Amino acid sequence: MLIALLILPLLAAVAAFVLPSDRWRAYLVPLGGALHFLVLAPLVVGPTVTSSGNWLVFDPLGKLVLSAISVLYLVCSFFVPGYLAHYNHRPNRFFVMAMLGFLSATSLVILAHHLGLMWVAMEATTLITAPLIYFNRNVKSLEATWKYLLICSVGIALALLGSFFLAYASIKNGLPSSLLFEDLVKMAPQLSRPWLHAAFALLLVGYGTKMGLAPMHTWKPDAYGEAPGIVGALLAGGLSNCGFIALLRVLRISQAGGDGAYAHEAMIAMGLVSMVFAAVFMVRQNDIKRMLAYSSVEHMGILVLGVGLGGEAIYGALLHLMNNAATKGVMFLAAANMHRTYGSKQIADIKGVLHRLPVSGALFIAGFFAITGSPPFGPFVSLFTILGQMMKSGRFFVAGLFLALLGVVFIGMGASVLAIVQGRPTALASASPDREKLWSTAPMVVLLAFVLVLGFYIPAPLQHLLEQGTAMLEVTR
Amino acid sequence: MVHLVDALLMAVIILNFVALGSSRIRSSVRVVGMQGVILGTLPLIVHHTVTWRGVVVAMLAVLLKGLVIPKMLEAGLHPSRAPREARPFVGFISSLLLGAVGTGLALLFAQTLPLAQAHTGLLLVPASLCNVMTGFWILTTRRTAIAHVLGILVLENGVFTFGLLLLDAMPELVEAGVLLDVFVGVFLMGILLKHIDRELSEVDIAAEPMTILREE
């Protein structure tokens, strides 16, 4: 059944290649998303599934991340046919194929329990997203795609070197040559410590590049800024989380090898640095999509910070992954709607969104409050849990910095959000024939409802997964 | 056998210097291609037992690193356009000097690394470190898109060199390294450089960096 998660989207991609009609082809994206979700749902609530040979394992961490991605993908996919119909002068064959391939490749990253296979899958996600970022086919999107591929190839090369180091850590001490995660975790106490140490550093940088942690985040504002909003949603809520889970897999080996303390401190430092970079660039940011990209840098930082802190903060980080994915979906789709109607994504050009696009405007404001950690939305709960652990473990400096940075982001982002939703729409926007439709608003409503519910109530199966995931990453410190 | 391997690795290190010191992109492309050919054949020499799988991987590596990628890069170099890296952030002479210092440090550092018994004294680890450092240096100090690709290729050659230590135990990881070539070779350069060429026809890709997107 695990194979079906990889094959079904690929079959849909083949269908997209064969189908001659641009209009009907677009509907393959929601179809692929729905099939993926239908196969996934029973697997998530069931026990851990393992493929023959242990190369693919669907464990609690994988279940959390893949269900976040599958839900986000399914909801966002209903946006795609309308979006592509709007740009019907552009051929969409490769876009649709890449969208479906994205689902398959991200699933493989999450299911893979083999160091080499996970690396190959990660490389595949980089490839498959390049045509999505280049969809607008202009000089700017070309530059963004180029930077994305260039920086991510350096990251992926370093991740490969890190994987080599990890493999060498076992060869050096004459251990059986296995690259399966479960074997590596079991053998970890006998691994050569210096090589394990170096491997973690390289893998943190390599997969951290993919996550968009600062200072390797520089591709992110460009790529998110130039990609269509729907792609931004999937990159921020899907692809970044793939880098995160890869890091968690390696972290478990480090922890089992007795090198956890160093790994945790490195993650805390990296998380705080990402938050600082994001806060600096979010204040006075003049492009809404770039602003959201920096928000993604910030929240990826919060995820590694939470895991680095340990204890309840791991629970908080895993819950935050869900919250962040859904909220980013709301905000990127709203940004896509504004970009379409106003013909610009510059904050100076967008005015009076509440007037011109009432649903998108209202949801953008709600999304802003949610992502900055205001009650009653889900991120409030997850951020508060992480803060609680900081207090509990006596890290008052980290807690102070964390709160201060959240405050700076709130003010910086708030000024931009208020500037665009208030006022009177520009003449260009008023003249635009674009109207809010069900396809352009319903996905945002669903995602925001999800974020709101998570603020009050965590369903029992999710709670169970969060606890299991936390237990996998928790070590006595 | 060990002597042959070390001599070839020495050649790889020397080629790094040529890449660091030359301003002509075409010769840098050739240098990286030669490095690829040498490194591609090394698995056959290092490997204790020659298998069909090993031969296929080595042939693929030589083909990609030595032939396909350099040809693609050269095809991207329009004859009418500036064939030189015009204004690197750090001059060629300084780069060479730093390269020499870096190589010395890599040799010293490799001696302190806790290597397995069979791997001590080999040039594999210092050569790998040299290439990784040279790759980063080219990536950070050059301005042109093609030079950046060359930087990645040199960096990647360094990663591949380290992988040779794992050849006996875990051949599949080394094969993954060849996949990285496919990635960089076919997608980064083959497809994207063509698009860049088409889109930026008025701007010379061999002389101008892409710097529209930035924080204001």
CSV table of N, CA, C and O in Angstrom, one decimal, chain A residues 167-259:
chain,number,residue,atom,x,y,z
A,167,ALA,N,28.1,7.1,6.8
A,167,ALA,CA,28.4,5.8,6.4
A,167,ALA,C,29.8,5.4,6.8
A,167,ALA,O,30.1,4.3,7.3
A,168,TYR,N,30.7,6.4,6.7
A,168,TYR,CA,32.1,6.1,7.1
A,168,TYR,C,32.2,5.9,8.6
A,168,TYR,O,33.1,5.1,9.0
A,169,ALA,N,31.3,6.5,9.4
A,169,ALA,CA,31.4,6.3,10.8
A,169,ALA,C,31.1,4.9,11.2
A,169,ALA,O,31.6,4.4,12.2
A,170,SER,N,30.4,4.2,10.3
A,170,SER,CA,30.1,2.8,10.6
A,170,SER,C,31.3,1.9,10.1
A,170,SER,O,31.7,0.9,10.7
A,171,ILE,N,31.8,2.2,8.9
A,171,ILE,CA,32.9,1.4,8.3
A,171,ILE,C,34.1,1.5,9.1
A,171,ILE,O,34.8,0.5,9.4
A,172,LYS,N,34.4,2.7,9.6
A,172,LYS,CA,35.6,3.0,10.4
A,172,LYS,C,35.7,2.0,11.6
A,172,LYS,O,36.8,1.5,11.9
A,173,ASN,N,34.6,1.7,12.2
A,173,ASN,CA,34.6,0.9,13.3
A,173,ASN,C,34.2,-0.6,13.0
A,173,ASN,O,33.8,-1.3,13.9
A,174,GLY,N,34.3,-0.9,11.7
A,174,GLY,CA,34.0,-2.3,11.3
A,174,GLY,C,32.6,-2.8,11.5
A,174,GLY,O,32.4,-4.0,11.7
A,175,LEU,N,31.6,-1.9,11.4
A,175,LEU,CA,30.2,-2.3,11.6
A,175,LEU,C,29.7,-2.8,10.3
A,175,LEU,O,30.2,-2.5,9.2
A,176,PRO,N,28.6,-3.6,10.4
A,176,PRO,CA,28.0,-4.1,9.1
A,176,PRO,C,27.5,-2.9,8.3
A,176,PRO,O,27.0,-1.9,8.8
A,177,SER,N,27.7,-3.0,7.0
A,177,SER,CA,27.3,-1.8,6.1
A,177,SER,C,25.9,-1.8,5.9
A,177,SER,O,25.4,-2.5,5.0
A,178,SER,N,25.1,-1.0,6.6
A,178,SER,CA,23.7,-0.8,6.4
A,178,SER,C,23.4,0.7,6.5
A,178,SER,O,24.0,1.4,7.3
A,179,LEU,N,22.5,1.1,5.6
A,179,LEU,CA,22.2,2.5,5.6
A,179,LEU,C,20.7,2.7,6.0
A,179,LEU,O,20.1,3.8,5.8
A,180,LEU,N,20.1,1.6,6.5
A,180,LEU,CA,18.7,1.7,6.9
A,180,LEU,C,18.7,2.5,8.2
A,180,LEU,O,19.5,2.2,9.1
A,181,PHE,N,17.7,3.4,8.4
A,181,PHE,CA,17.7,4.2,9.6
A,181,PHE,C,17.6,3.4,10.9
A,181,PHE,O,18.3,3.7,11.8
A,182,GLU,N,16.7,2.4,10.8
A,182,GLU,CA,16.5,1.6,12.0
A,182,GLU,C,17.9,0.9,12.4
A,182,GLU,O,18.2,0.9,13.6
A,183,ASP,N,18.6,0.4,11.4
A,183,ASP,CA,19.9,-0.2,11.7
A,183,ASP,C,20.9,0.8,12.3
A,183,ASP,O,21.6,0.5,13.2
A,184,LEU,N,20.9,2.0,11.6
A,184,LEU,CA,21.9,3.0,12.1
A,184,LEU,C,21.6,3.5,13.5
A,184,LEU,O,22.5,3.7,14.3
A,185,VAL,N,20.3,3.6,13.8
A,185,VAL,CA,19.9,4.0,15.2
A,185,VAL,C,20.4,2.9,16.2
A,185,VAL,O,21.0,3.2,17.2
A,186,LYS,N,20.2,1.6,15.8
A,186,LYS,CA,20.6,0.5,16.7
A,186,LYS,C,22.2,0.5,16.8
A,186,LYS,O,22.7,0.3,17.9
A,187,MET,N,22.9,0.7,15.7
A,187,MET,CA,24.3,0.7,15.7
A,187,MET,C,25.0,1.9,16.3
A,187,MET,O,26.2,2.0,16.6
A,188,ALA,N,24.1,3.0,16.4
A,188,ALA,CA,24.7,4.3,16.7
A,188,ALA,C,25.7,4.3,17.9
A,188,ALA,O,26.7,5.0,17.7
A,189,PRO,N,25.5,3.6,19.0
A,189,PRO,CA,26.5,3.7,20.1
A,189,PRO,C,27.8,3.3,19.6
A,189,PRO,O,28.8,3.7,20.2
A,190,GLN,N,27.9,2.4,18.6
A,190,GLN,CA,29.3,1.9,18.2
A,190,GLN,C,29.8,2.7,17.0
A,190,GLN,O,30.9,2.5,16.6
A,191,LEU,N,29.1,3.7,16.5
A,191,LEU,CA,29.6,4.5,15.4
A,191,LEU,C,30.8,5.4,15.9
A,191,LEU,O,30.9,5.7,17.0
A,192,SER,N,31.7,5.7,14.9
A,192,SER,CA,32.8,6.5,15.3
A,192,SER,C,32.3,7.9,15.5
A,192,SER,O,31.7,8.6,14.7
A,193,ARG,N,32.5,8.4,16.8
A,193,ARG,CA,31.9,9.7,17.2
A,193,ARG,C,32.3,10.9,16.4
A,193,ARG,O,31.5,11.7,16.0
A,194,PRO,N,33.6,11.1,16.1
A,194,PRO,CA,34.0,12.3,15.3
A,194,PRO,C,33.3,12.3,13.9
A,194,PRO,O,32.9,13.4,13.5
A,195,TRP,N,33.2,11.2,13.3
A,195,TRP,CA,32.5,11.2,12.0
A,195,TRP,C,31.1,11.5,12.1
A,195,TRP,O,30.5,12.1,11.3
A,196,LEU,N,30.4,10.9,13.1
A,196,LEU,CA,29.0,11.2,13.4
A,196,LEU,C,28.8,12.7,13.6
A,196,LEU,O,27.8,13.3,13.1
A,197,HIS,N,29.7,13.2,14.4
A,197,HIS,CA,29.6,14.7,14.7
A,197,HIS,C,29.7,15.5,13.4
A,197,HIS,O,28.8,16.4,13.2
A,198,ALA,N,30.7,15.2,12.6
A,198,ALA,CA,30.8,16.0,11.4
A,198,ALA,C,29.7,15.7,10.4
A,198,ALA,O,29.2,16.6,9.7
A,199,ALA,N,29.2,14.5,10.4
A,199,ALA,CA,28.1,14.1,9.5
A,199,ALA,C,26.8,15.0,9.9
A,199,ALA,O,26.2,15.5,9.0
A,200,PHE,N,26.6,15.1,11.2
A,200,PHE,CA,25.4,15.8,11.6
A,200,PHE,C,25.5,17.3,11.1
A,200,PHE,O,24.5,17.9,10.6
A,201,ALA,N,26.7,17.9,11.3
A,201,ALA,CA,26.9,19.3,10.9
A,201,ALA,C,26.6,19.4,9.4
A,201,ALA,O,25.9,20.4,9.0
A,202,LEU,N,27.1,18.6,8.6
A,202,LEU,CA,26.9,18.7,7.2
A,202,LEU,C,25.5,18.5,6.8
A,202,LEU,O,24.9,19.1,5.9
A,203,LEU,N,24.9,17.5,7.4
A,203,LEU,CA,23.5,17.2,7.1
A,203,LEU,C,22.5,18.3,7.5
A,203,LEU,O,21.6,18.6,6.9
A,204,LEU,N,22.9,18.9,8.7
A,204,LEU,CA,22.1,20.1,9.1
A,204,LEU,C,22.2,21.2,8.1
A,204,LEU,O,21.2,21.8,7.8
A,205,VAL,N,23.4,21.5,7.6
A,205,VAL,CA,23.5,22.5,6.6
A,205,VAL,C,22.9,22.1,5.3
A,205,VAL,O,22.1,22.9,4.7
A,206,GLY,N,23.1,20.9,4.9
A,206,GLY,CA,22.5,20.4,3.6
A,206,GLY,C,21.0,20.4,3.6
A,206,GLY,O,20.4,21.0,2.7
A,207,TYR,N,20.4,19.7,4.5
A,207,TYR,CA,19.0,19.6,4.5
A,207,TYR,C,18.4,20.9,5.1
A,207,TYR,O,17.2,21.3,4.8
A,208,GLY,N,19.2,21.6,5.9
A,208,GLY,CA,18.7,23.0,6.3
A,208,GLY,C,18.6,23.9,5.2
A,208,GLY,O,17.7,24.8,5.2
A,209,THR,N,19.4,23.8,4.1
A,209,THR,CA,19.3,24.6,3.0
A,209,THR,C,17.9,24.3,2.3
A,209,THR,O,17.2,25.2,1.9
A,210,LYS,N,17.5,23.1,2.3
A,210,LYS,CA,16.3,22.7,1.7
A,210,LYS,C,15.1,23.2,2.5
A,210,LYS,O,14.1,23.6,2.0
A,211,MET,N,15.3,23.2,3.8
A,211,MET,CA,14.2,23.8,4.7
A,211,MET,C,14.2,25.3,4.6
A,211,MET,O,13.1,25.9,4.9
A,212,GLY,N,15.3,25.9,4.2
A,212,GLY,CA,15.3,27.3,4.2
A,212,GLY,C,15.7,28.0,5.5
A,212,GLY,O,15.2,29.0,5.9
A,213,LEU,N,16.6,27.3,6.3
A,213,LEU,CA,17.0,27.9,7.5
A,213,LEU,C,18.1,28.9,7.2
A,213,LEU,O,18.9,28.7,6.3
A,214,ALA,N,18.1,30.0,8.0
A,214,ALA,CA,19.1,31.0,7.8
A,214,ALA,C,20.5,30.5,8.3
A,214,ALA,O,20.5,29.8,9.3
A,215,PRO,N,21.6,30.8,7.7
A,215,PRO,CA,21.8,31.8,6.6
A,215,PRO,C,21.8,31.1,5.2
A,215,PRO,O,22.3,31.6,4.3
A,216,MET,N,21.2,29.9,5.1
A,216,MET,CA,21.2,29.2,3.8
A,216,MET,C,19.8,29.5,3.1
A,216,MET,O,19.4,28.7,2.2
A,217,HIS,N,19.1,30.5,3.6
A,217,HIS,CA,17.7,30.7,3.1
A,217,HIS,C,17.6,31.6,1.9
A,217,HIS,O,16.5,31.9,1.4
A,218,THR,N,18.7,32.1,1.4
A,218,THR,CA,18.7,33.2,0.4
A,218,THR,C,17.9,32.9,-0.9
A,218,THR,O,17.4,33.8,-1.5
A,219,TRP,N,17.7,31.6,-1.2
A,219,TRP,CA,16.9,31.3,-2.4
A,219,TRP,C,15.4,31.5,-2.1
A,219,TRP,O,14.6,31.7,-3.0
A,220,LYS,N,15.0,31.4,-0.8
A,220,LYS,CA,13.6,31.4,-0.5
A,220,LYS,C,12.8,32.6,-0.9
A,220,LYS,O,11.8,32.4,-1.6
A,221,PRO,N,13.2,33.8,-0.5
A,221,PRO,CA,12.4,35.0,-0.9
A,221,PRO,C,12.3,35.1,-2.4
A,221,PRO,O,11.3,35.4,-2.9
A,222,ASP,N,13.4,34.7,-3.1
A,222,ASP,CA,13.3,34.8,-4.6
A,222,ASP,C,12.4,33.8,-5.2
A,222,ASP,O,11.5,34.1,-6.0
A,223,ALA,N,12.5,32.5,-4.7
A,223,ALA,CA,11.7,31.5,-5.3
A,223,ALA,C,10.2,31.6,-4.9
A,223,ALA,O,9.3,31.6,-5.7
A,224,TYR,N,10.0,31.9,-3.6
A,224,TYR,CA,8.6,32.1,-3.2
A,224,TYR,C,8.0,33.3,-3.8
A,224,TYR,O,6.8,33.4,-4.1
A,225,GLY,N,8.9,34.3,-4.0
A,225,GLY,CA,8.4,35.6,-4.5
A,225,GLY,C,8.0,35.5,-6.0
A,225,GLY,O,7.0,36.1,-6.4
A,226,GLU,N,8.7,34.7,-6.8
A,226,GLU,CA,8.4,34.6,-8.2
A,226,GLU,C,7.5,33.4,-8.6
A,226,GLU,O,7.0,33.4,-9.7
A,227,ALA,N,7.4,32.4,-7.7
A,227,ALA,CA,6.5,31.3,-8.0
A,227,ALA,C,5.1,31.7,-7.9
A,227,ALA,O,4.7,32.6,-7.2
A,228,PRO,N,4.2,31.0,-8.6
A,228,PRO,CA,2.7,31.3,-8.4
A,228,PRO,C,2.4,31.0,-6.9
A,228,PRO,O,3.0,30.2,-6.3
A,229,GLY,N,1.4,31.7,-6.4
A,229,GLY,CA,1.0,31.6,-5.0
A,229,GLY,C,0.7,30.2,-4.6
A,229,GLY,O,1.1,29.7,-3.5
A,230,ILE,N,0.1,29.4,-5.5
A,230,ILE,CA,-0.3,28.0,-5.1
A,230,ILE,C,1.0,27.2,-4.9
A,230,ILE,O,1.1,26.4,-4.0
A,231,VAL,N,2.0,27.5,-5.7
A,231,VAL,CA,3.3,26.8,-5.6
A,231,VAL,C,4.0,27.2,-4.3
A,231,VAL,O,4.5,26.4,-3.5
A,232,GLY,N,3.9,28.5,-4.0
A,232,GLY,CA,4.4,29.0,-2.7
A,232,GLY,C,3.8,28.3,-1.5
A,232,GLY,O,4.5,27.9,-0.6
A,233,ALA,N,2.5,28.1,-1.6
A,233,ALA,CA,1.8,27.4,-0.5
A,233,ALA,C,2.4,26.0,-0.3
A,233,ALA,O,2.7,25.5,0.8
A,234,LEU,N,2.6,25.3,-1.4
A,234,LEU,CA,3.1,23.9,-1.4
A,234,LEU,C,4.6,23.9,-1.0
A,234,LEU,O,5.0,22.9,-0.3
A,235,LEU,N,5.3,24.9,-1.4
A,235,LEU,CA,6.7,24.9,-1.0
A,235,LEU,C,6.8,25.2,0.5
A,235,LEU,O,7.6,24.5,1.3
A,236,ALA,N,6.1,26.2,1.0
A,236,ALA,CA,6.2,26.6,2.4
A,236,ALA,C,5.6,25.5,3.3
A,236,ALA,O,6.1,25.3,4.4
A,237,GLY,N,4.5,24.9,2.9
A,237,GLY,CA,3.9,24.0,3.8
A,237,GLY,C,4.2,22.5,3.5
A,237,GLY,O,3.9,21.6,4.3
A,238,GLY,N,4.9,22.2,2.4
A,238,GLY,CA,5.2,20.9,2.0
A,238,GLY,C,6.6,20.6,1.9
A,238,GLY,O,7.2,19.8,2.7
A,239,LEU,N,7.3,21.3,1.0
A,239,LEU,CA,8.7,21.0,0.7
A,239,LEU,C,9.6,21.3,1.9
A,239,LEU,O,10.5,20.5,2.3
A,240,SER,N,9.4,22.4,2.6
A,240,SER,CA,10.2,22.8,3.7
A,240,SER,C,10.1,21.7,4.8
A,240,SER,O,11.1,21.4,5.4
A,241,ASN,N,8.9,21.1,5.0
A,241,ASN,CA,8.8,20.1,6.0
A,241,ASN,C,9.5,18.8,5.6
A,241,ASN,O,9.8,18.0,6.5
A,242,CYS,N,9.7,18.6,4.3
A,242,CYS,CA,10.5,17.4,3.9
A,242,CYS,C,11.9,17.6,4.4
A,242,CYS,O,12.5,16.6,4.9
A,243,GLY,N,12.5,18.8,4.3
A,243,GLY,CA,13.8,19.0,4.8
A,243,GLY,C,13.8,18.8,6.3
A,243,GLY,O,14.8,18.2,6.9
A,244,PHE,N,12.8,19.2,7.0
A,244,PHE,CA,12.7,19.1,8.4
A,244,PHE,C,12.7,17.6,8.8
A,244,PHE,O,13.4,17.2,9.7
A,245,ILE,N,11.9,16.8,8.2
A,245,ILE,CA,11.8,15.4,8.6
A,245,ILE,C,13.2,14.7,8.3
A,245,ILE,O,13.6,13.8,9.1
A,246,ALA,N,13.8,15.1,7.2
A,246,ALA,CA,15.1,14.5,6.9
A,246,ALA,C,16.1,14.8,8.1
A,246,ALA,O,16.9,13.9,8.5
A,247,LEU,N,16.0,16.0,8.6
A,247,LEU,CA,16.8,16.4,9.7
A,247,LEU,C,16.5,15.6,11.0
A,247,LEU,O,17.4,15.2,11.7
A,248,LEU,N,15.2,15.3,11.2
A,248,LEU,CA,14.8,14.6,12.3
A,248,LEU,C,15.3,13.1,12.3
A,248,LEU,O,15.7,12.6,13.3
A,249,ARG,N,15.3,12.6,11.1
A,249,ARG,CA,15.8,11.2,10.9
A,249,ARG,C,17.3,11.1,11.3
A,249,ARG,O,17.7,10.2,12.0
A,250,VAL,N,18.1,12.1,10.9
A,250,VAL,CA,19.5,12.1,11.2
A,250,VAL,C,19.7,12.4,12.7
A,250,VAL,O,20.6,11.9,13.4
A,251,LEU,N,18.8,13.3,13.2
A,251,LEU,CA,18.9,13.7,14.7
A,251,LEU,C,18.8,12.4,15.5
A,251,LEU,O,19.5,12.2,16.5
A,252,ARG,N,17.9,11.5,15.1
A,252,ARG,CA,17.7,10.3,15.9
A,252,ARG,C,18.9,9.5,16.0
A,252,ARG,O,19.3,8.9,17.0
A,253,ILE,N,19.7,9.4,14.9
A,253,ILE,CA,20.9,8.7,14.9
A,253,ILE,C,21.9,9.3,15.8
A,253,ILE,O,22.6,8.7,16.6
A,254,SER,N,22.0,10.7,15.7
A,254,SER,CA,22.9,11.4,16.6
A,254,SER,C,22.6,11.2,18.0
A,254,SER,O,23.5,11.0,18.9
A,255,GLN,N,21.3,11.3,18.4
A,255,GLN,CA,20.9,11.1,19.8
A,255,GLN,C,21.3,9.7,20.3
A,255,GLN,O,21.8,9.6,21.3
A,256,ALA,N,21.0,8.7,19.4
A,256,ALA,CA,21.3,7.3,19.8
A,256,ALA,C,22.8,7.1,20.0
A,256,ALA,O,23.2,6.3,20.8
A,257,GLY,N,23.6,7.9,19.2
A,257,GLY,CA,25.0,7.8,19.3
A,257,GLY,C,25.6,8.6,20.4
A,257,GLY,O,26.9,8.7,20.5
A,258,GLY,N,24.8,9.2,21.2
A,258,GLY,CA,25.3,9.9,22.4
A,258,GLY,C,25.8,11.3,22.0
A,258,GLY,O,26.5,11.9,22.8
A,259,ASP,N,25.5,11.8,20.8
A,259,ASP,CA,25.9,13.1,20.4
A,259,ASP,C,24.8,14.1,20.4
A,259,ASP,O,24.9,15.1,19.7
